[in-house]
Amino acid sequence: MANLTIQLGRDVTLSNPVMAASGTFGYGDEVPDLVDVNQLGGLVTKSLTLRPNEGHAPPRIVETPAGLLNAIGLANIGVEAFCAGKLPFLETLQTQVFVSIAGATVGEYVDILTAIERSGNKIAGYEINISCPNVDEGGMEFGVSASITETLTAKLRQLTGRFIMIKLSPNVTHIDAIAKAAESGGADGISAINTVVGLDMDPLTGQRSLSNLIGGLSGPAIRPIALAAVHSIAGAVSLPVIGMGGISSAEDIIRFVRAGATAVQIGTANYRDPAVGVNLLARLEQLMEQMQIETLEEIRGVIH
Amino acid sequence: MANLTIQLGRDVTLSNPVMAASGTFGYGDEVPDLVDVNQLGGLVTKSLTLRPNEGHAPPRIVETPAGLLNAIGLANIGVEAFCAGKLPFLETLQTQVFVSIAGATVGEYVDILTAIERSGNKIAGYEINISCPNVDEGGMEFGVSASITETLTAKLRQLTGRFIMIKLSPNVTHIDAIAKAAESGGADGISAINTVVGLDMDPLTGQRSLSNLIGGLSGPAIRPIALAAVHSIAGAVSLPVIGMGGISSAEDIIRFVRAGATAVQIGTANYRDPAVGVNLLARLEQLMEQMQIETLEEIRGVIH
Amino acid sequence: MGLYRLVLRVGDMAALARPGQFVNVLTGAGWDPLLRRPMSIAGIDGRELQLLYKVVGNGTAAMSRWQSGDEIDLLGPLGNGWDAAADGFPVLLGGGAGIAPVYYLHKELLRSSTAHHLIMGSRSTEEHFLQHDPHSGISLSTDDGSAGVAGTVLDALHDLMEAALIPRSGLSLYGCGPPGMMRALADFAGQHEMDCQLALEEIMACGIGLCQGCNVAMRLPGNTPEHSYHQRYRLSCIDGPVFKAKELVTWQI
Amino acid sequence: MGLYRLVLRVGDMAALARPGQFVNVLTGAGWDPLLRRPMSIAGIDGRELQLLYKVVGNGTAAMSRWQSGDEIDLLGPLGNGWDAAADGFPVLLGGGAGIAPVYYLHKELLRSSTAHHLIMGSRSTEEHFLQHDPHSGISLSTDDGSAGVAGTVLDALHDLMEAALIPRSGLSLYGCGPPGMMRALADFAGQHEMDCQLALEEIMACGIGLCQGCNVAMRLPGNTPEHSYHQRYRLSCIDGPVFKAKELVTWQI
Ligand SMILES: Cc1cc2nc3c(=O)[nH]c(=O)nc-3n(C[C@H](O)[C@H](O)[C@H](O)COP(=O)(O)OP(=O)(O)OC[C@H]3O[C@@H](n4cnc5c(N)ncnc54)[C@H](O)[C@@H]3O)c2cc1C
Ligand SMILES: Cc1cc2nc3c(=O)[nH]c(=O)nc-3n(C[C@H](O)[C@H](O)[C@H](O)COP(=O)(O)OP(=O)(O)OC[C@H]3O[C@@H](n4cnc5c(N)ncnc54)[C@H](O)[C@@H]3O)c2cc1C
Ligand SMILES: Cc1cc2nc3c(=O)[nH]c(=O)nc-3n(C[C@H](O)[C@H](O)[C@H](O)COP(=O)(O)O)c2cc1C
Ligand SMILES: Cc1cc2nc3c(=O)[nH]c(=O)nc-3n(C[C@H](O)[C@H](O)[C@H](O)COP(=O)(O)O)c2cc1C
Ligand code: FES
Ligand code: FES
C-alpha cells in the first residue's frame, strides 16, 4: 500500500506531496465548492506585500504554446487585511498552510513576516518569494543574488521557528549557487521554480499581451526547465526541495521526485481543473503500485 | 508590395529574413529534394568542432510539451572534412551561408575559423556558438561570461572581415550584458537564443530521456522566453539581432521583428516541415500587406 | 465563417443558469490549447445547454470537430449574468458571436412575454440564423448589406427609432460584440444617458477567481469587491462578465 | 487496445514504397504533439498506402479520430527497407504494432510467390487480424494463449521447427516488435548464426537526417556513412530503420 505522507521538516508533515502553488489558489477560500482543500498536502497563499496591491493594469495574462504568460503584479490584499480576514479561515484548515511573502526591501520582508508571526499560530511556515519576474516586491533582484539571498534568509530565520522555504527564480546562470546561499542563511527548504521571464504581443497589431510587457511563463512548456533546476538544486543542498513547473499529471509528480523533489506544487494546472491536485492523488497511488514502491522517498533522485 | 530584402551588415544582404538555424538543417545538402535551399534568406550550418565528433550516445532527443529536448552533443564531421566535402557545395548556393563554429577553448575557435577562412571565400560569415548547453565545445562556460565573450569575439574579429554573429545562451541572469560584451568585442550581429537547459526522464522506469541527462529545450514552448531575450538584447546593443526560438508561423516571424530582430532563424520547425522556412514567406508577404507595411524595418521593435 | 451551434446535455446544471452567464469549456485533453475556453450560455432547454460560437483558433476548431456522443468537461454556470430587472424598454444588441449571451436573454424575455427588441449584427449574411422582421421584434444588420439593415447594430437601432418601432428614450441596452461595437454602444448610451449593460469577453485563465488575470478597470473607484484586492479593478469572471457601461473605462472595452 | 488500420490515398508515392520503409505523419496542426510520428508502411494497394498502428499517446489518439475524407500531411517513403534478397527461408516475425513492416513484406512475398512463414505475436487475441494456420504459412502467438501458440513469437518459431513446417537452419529472419522481442530475436539469431534483420523504432524528430537525434550504436565501427558524422553511430531514419541484428549493440535494441 502506497504511503503518501511526507516529512518535510522536523515539525512539518504533509498528508501527501501535493501543494497548491502561490498565486494559483488565492487564499484557499476561493474554491470551497469545487474542491476539498483539506485533501491537499499543503497550500501556499498568494504572495503578500506590506500594503494592499492592485497589481498591473489589464491585460495581465496570455496563453502561449503549452504555457501561460502572466504579469499579475502581485495583486493582493496586503498583510494587514490578510491577518484580519484570511488567516482565521486558513487556521481552520487541516492542510498545511504556507504564507508566501514578498517585499521590496529586506525590511519589508521582515515587517510582513513579523506581522504574521504576531497573528498566526497554526500556520506551517512561509514561502519567501524572491523570484517574481514582473514587480519590484518579491522581485528578482533578490533571487538573482546569492549574497542578498543569504542575508535575507538569515534575517527571517531569526524571526521564526516555523518552516521557511525560499522560492527561487530560474532566470539565473547558476540556480544551485542561490540555493546554497539560502541553505547557508538557514532555510528549511527550497521551492523552485517560479516563472520564466517571457514576452508576447499580438503580431498584427503590435499590441503588447501584458500591460507590463514582461511576464512570467508557467505551465507544461517549462516542465523540462523546472526539472533541470530541481535536479541541480537537489544536488547542491541537503534541504528538501519542493518542485514545481508545469505539473499536470501524476506522472509529472513522479518526474519531479525523480529529479530530487521531496514534495511538489501545482500552479497553472489548477486553472484547467481546480481539483487537479486532489484528483491526481489516486492516480499517483496507482502508479506507485505499478512501480512497486511504498513511499516516494524510494525513487527520490533516482534516474537511471 | 512587400520587400523582404534585409540588409544585415555592411556587406551582407539577405533576400529575405528567414534563415535555417544551426543544427537543424545539416550542411544544406541533406534536403535538396524537399526544399529549394536557395529560397532561404540564409543558412547556418551545423556547428563545427575542430575534430570530427560522434556526439552523445542514444537516446539524444525527446519530445516535451510543445518542445523538443535534445542532447546531440554537437555531432559533426569536423572542420577538415567540412572544408573538403561540404564547403564546395555550400559555395555554389545563392543563399547566404554562415558557418557555425564551436570550440572547447579560445584557441580551438581560432583554429576552426582560420581553417575555414583559408578554404572558403564565398561564405557570408560565421555564427559563433558559445551557448550549447550539453557539451564542452561551444559550451556555456563561454556564453555565460561577459568577459570571455568579449575576449573571444575580439580574437575572432582580427581573423576575418566577414560577418560575425555571436550566438547567445538564454541560461544567464543578464543576457543583455553578454550581448554588450560581444558588441564591444567587435561582433557584427547577435543571434539568440540557443536552447534552454532542460531535463526529462521516463517517470515509471526512471530511464533518462537523454544519455547526457541534461539537454537543450527548443520549439514553440520557448518562444516567449526567446522573445523576451531578443527584446532585451535589442535594447542593449545597436547591432542587428537575429532572433530565434520556437518560430513556426509567419506570425511568429513578425513577433520576433517586433521584439527587435532584424532577421530570424528557424530550427525545430524544420523537423515538422523541412520546407517551412520557404513556405512561410508567402504568408509573411500577405501579413505585411495586411499591416500595410513594405518592409519589416517599419515594425522592428514596435510594440504598443 | 458562420456560427457553430452546440447543444450539450448538462443535467442539473441547466436549472442554475441565467442569461449573461458563461461556462468554461475544456476543448481537449492535450495542451493545445492549455486552458479552458469561456463560452456564453446561448440558451437553456430543459436539461440541455446551448452554445453559439465562432471558430477563431485551435480551441474553437477542436470544438467544431466534436461528435455527437462525446463527453465534454465544462465548469459553470459562471459569472454574474445580465441584470434583467433594469428599467426601460429592453433592446438587445449582439454582434457576431456576441449574439450568444444576448440570444439567451431574448429567449427568456420571450418566455416571460416581456416586450423587447433584438438586434443582431454581423459582417455578412452567413452568420445569421434569424429572420429580419423588425415588426415582430427582430432586426438584423450586416456590414455588406446582404441581410437586414446595411451597417452596424447602431445603424439598425437608429432605423428602428426613426420607424418608431422602439421608443426614442427610456431604453435599456444589453450588448455583446466586438470591441468596436461595444465602444460605440457605450458612447451612445453615455450621450443619451441610457442604461447600458455590456458583457465583456476578457481573456480568462481560470474563470473562477483564482488567477486574477481577467481584471477590468473601473471608472469609479471604490465599492469594488474585496477579492479583487484593490479599488481600481474588478474580475471579469466573478464580478462580470456583465458590467454597466458607465462604470467602465473606455479603453478597457 | 487493438490495432487500428488506416488506408491513405497517396497517389504516385505508393509506387516508390518498399517493405520496411516508413512514412512520417503529421498528426495534427497544433503543437500537441509537436513532431511527426513515424509509421511503417504496412501495405500498398495501387495508389493506396496502409498503416497499422496502436494508440499509445496523443499522436496516435489524434490519428484514431481521423475521418474519411480528411487530408493528411505525410513525408515518405523514408528509410532503407528490408533487404529481401537475403538468402535463406524467410521467417517474418511481428510483435504487436511491429507487425506493420513485416506484414507489407509478407504481402510482397506472396505476390512474388516466395515461400515464407509469417509469425505474428501479441498480448491477446484482440490485436490479431489474421487466422492461425501454420500449414499455409501463418502462425499466431499470444501471451495469454487466447489465439495460436501460447507464448512468444520465438515459442511459435520453435513449434514450427518441431513440426518441421519450416527448416531448422538456413532461415532468414525479419523481425519488428517491442524491445524484449527484438533482443530475444537478436540473441536467437546470434546463437544459431542466422541472418536476421530488425526494424528498429527509435524515437525520431525529423525522419530525414536533419536532427541527428535517431542515432543507433553499431557493434562494428567503421564503414558507417559519412552523414552520421562518426564511426560509432548510424541514423535510424536514413541508414535504417532496418539493421542487421549482428551489427547492433544489444542495449540499443
Ligand atoms: C465570458 C466570455 C464569453 C464568451 N462567449 C463566447 C461565445 O458565446 N461565443 C464565442 O464564439 N466566443 C465567446 N467568447 C470568446 C471565446 O472565448 C474565444 O473566441 C475563444 O477563447 C477562442 O479560443 P481559440 O482557442 O479558438 O482561439 P485562440 O487561438 O485562443 O485565439 C484566436 C484569436 O482570438 C483572440 N482571442 C482569444 N480569446 C479572446 C477573447 N476572450 N477576447 C478577445 N480575443 C480573444 C486571440 O488573441 C487570437 O487572436 C467568450 C469569451 C468570454 C470571456
Ligand atoms: C520507423 C518507425 C516505424 C514505426 N512504425 C509503427 C507502426 O507501424 N505502428 C505503430 O503503431 N507504431 C509504429 N512506430 C511507433 C510509433 O511511431 C509511436 O507509437 C508513436 O510515435 C507514438 O506517438 P504518440 O504521440 O501516440 O505517443 P507518445 O505520447 O509520443 O508516446 C507514448 C509512449 O510511447 C513511447 N514512445 C513513443 N514513440 C516511441 C518509439 N518510437 N519507440 C518507443 N517508444 C516510443 C513514449 O516514450 C511514451 O511512453 C514506429 C516507429 C518508428 C521509429
Ligand atoms: C497567474 C499566476 C500568478 C502567480 N502568482 C505568484 C505569486 O504571487 N507568488 C509566487 O511565488 N508565485 C506565483 N506564481 C508562480 C507559481 O506559483 C509557480 O511557481 C509557477 O507558475 C510554476 O508552476 P506551474 O507551471 O505549475 O504554474 C504565479 C503563477 C501564475 C501563473
Ligand atoms: C537537434 C538540435 C540540434 C541543434 N544543434 C545546434 C548546433 O549545432 N549549434 C547551434 O548553435 N545550435 C544548435 N541548435 C539550436 C538551434 O539552432 C536553435 O538555437 C534552437 O533550437 C532554438 O530555435 P527553435 O526553437 O526554432 O528550434 C540545435 C537545436 C536542435 C533542436
Ligand atoms: S479568469 Fe482567473 S480570476 Fe478571472
Ligand atoms: S530522425 Fe532526425 S536524423 Fe533521424
PDB file of C-alpha atoms in Angstrom, chain C residues 91-96 117-124 127-128 132 138-161 166 173 176-188:
ATOM      1  CA  VAL C  91     -33.002  46.482 -26.615  1.00  0.00           C
ATOM      2  CA  LEU C  92     -30.647  43.555 -27.019  1.00  0.00           C
ATOM      3  CA  LEU C  93     -27.688  44.011 -29.324  1.00  0.00           C
ATOM      4  CA  GLY C  94     -25.398  41.159 -30.349  1.00  0.00           C
ATOM      5  CA  GLY C  95     -22.502  41.417 -32.781  1.00  0.00           C
ATOM      6  CA  GLY C  96     -21.050  38.273 -34.365  1.00  0.00           C
ATOM      7  CA  HIS C 117     -36.238  44.211 -29.464  1.00  0.00           C
ATOM      8  CA  LEU C 118     -33.325  42.034 -30.549  1.00  0.00           C
ATOM      9  CA  ILE C 119     -30.732  43.382 -32.969  1.00  0.00           C
ATOM     10  CA  MET C 120     -28.145  41.065 -34.349  1.00  0.00           C
ATOM     11  CA  GLY C 121     -25.254  42.390 -36.393  1.00  0.00           C
ATOM     12  CA  SER C 122     -22.642  40.602 -38.429  1.00  0.00           C
ATOM     13  CA  ARG C 123     -20.267  41.036 -41.300  1.00  0.00           C
ATOM     14  CA  SER C 124     -22.453  39.234 -43.800  1.00  0.00           C
ATOM     15  CA  GLU C 127     -23.571  34.318 -39.595  1.00  0.00           C
ATOM     16  CA  HIS C 128     -27.281  34.989 -39.339  1.00  0.00           C
ATOM     17  CA  HIS C 132     -35.025  40.145 -40.216  1.00  0.00           C
ATOM     18  CA  ILE C 138     -36.040  41.097 -34.540  1.00  0.00           C
ATOM     19  CA  SER C 139     -33.683  43.179 -36.647  1.00  0.00           C
ATOM     20  CA  LEU C 140     -30.550  42.166 -38.444  1.00  0.00           C
ATOM     21  CA  SER C 141     -27.699  44.273 -39.700  1.00  0.00           C
ATOM     22  CA  THR C 142     -24.823  43.344 -41.972  1.00  0.00           C
ATOM     23  CA  ASP C 143     -21.716  45.286 -42.860  1.00  0.00           C
ATOM     24  CA  ASP C 144     -22.205  44.365 -46.513  1.00  0.00           C
ATOM     25  CA  GLY C 145     -25.971  44.853 -46.590  1.00  0.00           C
ATOM     26  CA  SER C 146     -26.554  41.233 -47.540  1.00  0.00           C
ATOM     27  CA  ALA C 147     -29.228  40.882 -44.865  1.00  0.00           C
ATOM     28  CA  GLY C 148     -31.327  43.364 -42.875  1.00  0.00           C
ATOM     29  CA  VAL C 149     -30.010  46.879 -42.399  1.00  0.00           C
ATOM     30  CA  ALA C 150     -26.746  47.716 -44.142  1.00  0.00           C
ATOM     31  CA  GLY C 151     -24.440  48.937 -41.407  1.00  0.00           C
ATOM     32  CA  THR C 152     -23.881  48.369 -37.729  1.00  0.00           C
ATOM     33  CA  VAL C 153     -26.254  47.385 -34.941  1.00  0.00           C
ATOM     34  CA  LEU C 154     -26.357  51.081 -34.003  1.00  0.00           C
ATOM     35  CA  ASP C 155     -27.481  51.947 -37.530  1.00  0.00           C
ATOM     36  CA  ALA C 156     -30.229  49.389 -37.089  1.00  0.00           C
ATOM     37  CA  LEU C 157     -31.112  50.941 -33.746  1.00  0.00           C
ATOM     38  CA  HIS C 158     -31.407  54.373 -35.377  1.00  0.00           C
ATOM     39  CA  ASP C 159     -33.629  52.969 -38.117  1.00  0.00           C
ATOM     40  CA  LEU C 160     -35.901  51.395 -35.529  1.00  0.00           C
ATOM     41  CA  MET C 161     -36.216  54.720 -33.720  1.00  0.00           C
ATOM     42  CA  ILE C 166     -38.913  51.285 -30.444  1.00  0.00           C
ATOM     43  CA  LEU C 173     -29.437  48.336 -23.688  1.00  0.00           C
ATOM     44  CA  CYS C 176     -22.185  41.998 -26.509  1.00  0.00           C
ATOM     45  CA  GLY C 177     -19.937  42.009 -29.525  1.00  0.00           C
ATOM     46  CA  PRO C 178     -16.550  43.009 -30.898  1.00  0.00           C
ATOM     47  CA  PRO C 179     -14.663  45.852 -29.172  1.00  0.00           C
ATOM     48  CA  GLY C 180     -15.634  48.446 -31.784  1.00  0.00           C
ATOM     49  CA  MET C 181     -19.320  47.774 -31.328  1.00  0.00           C
ATOM     50  CA  MET C 182     -19.039  47.747 -27.543  1.00  0.00           C
ATOM     51  CA  ARG C 183     -17.252  51.085 -27.537  1.00  0.00           C
ATOM     52  CA  ALA C 184     -19.830  52.605 -29.877  1.00  0.00           C
ATOM     53  CA  LEU C 185     -22.613  51.279 -27.669  1.00  0.00           C
ATOM     54  CA  ALA C 186     -21.024  52.670 -24.534  1.00  0.00           C
ATOM     55  CA  ASP C 187     -20.575  56.078 -26.190  1.00  0.00           C
ATOM     56  CA  PHE C 188     -24.136  56.083 -27.482  1.00  0.00           C
TER      57      PHE C 188
END
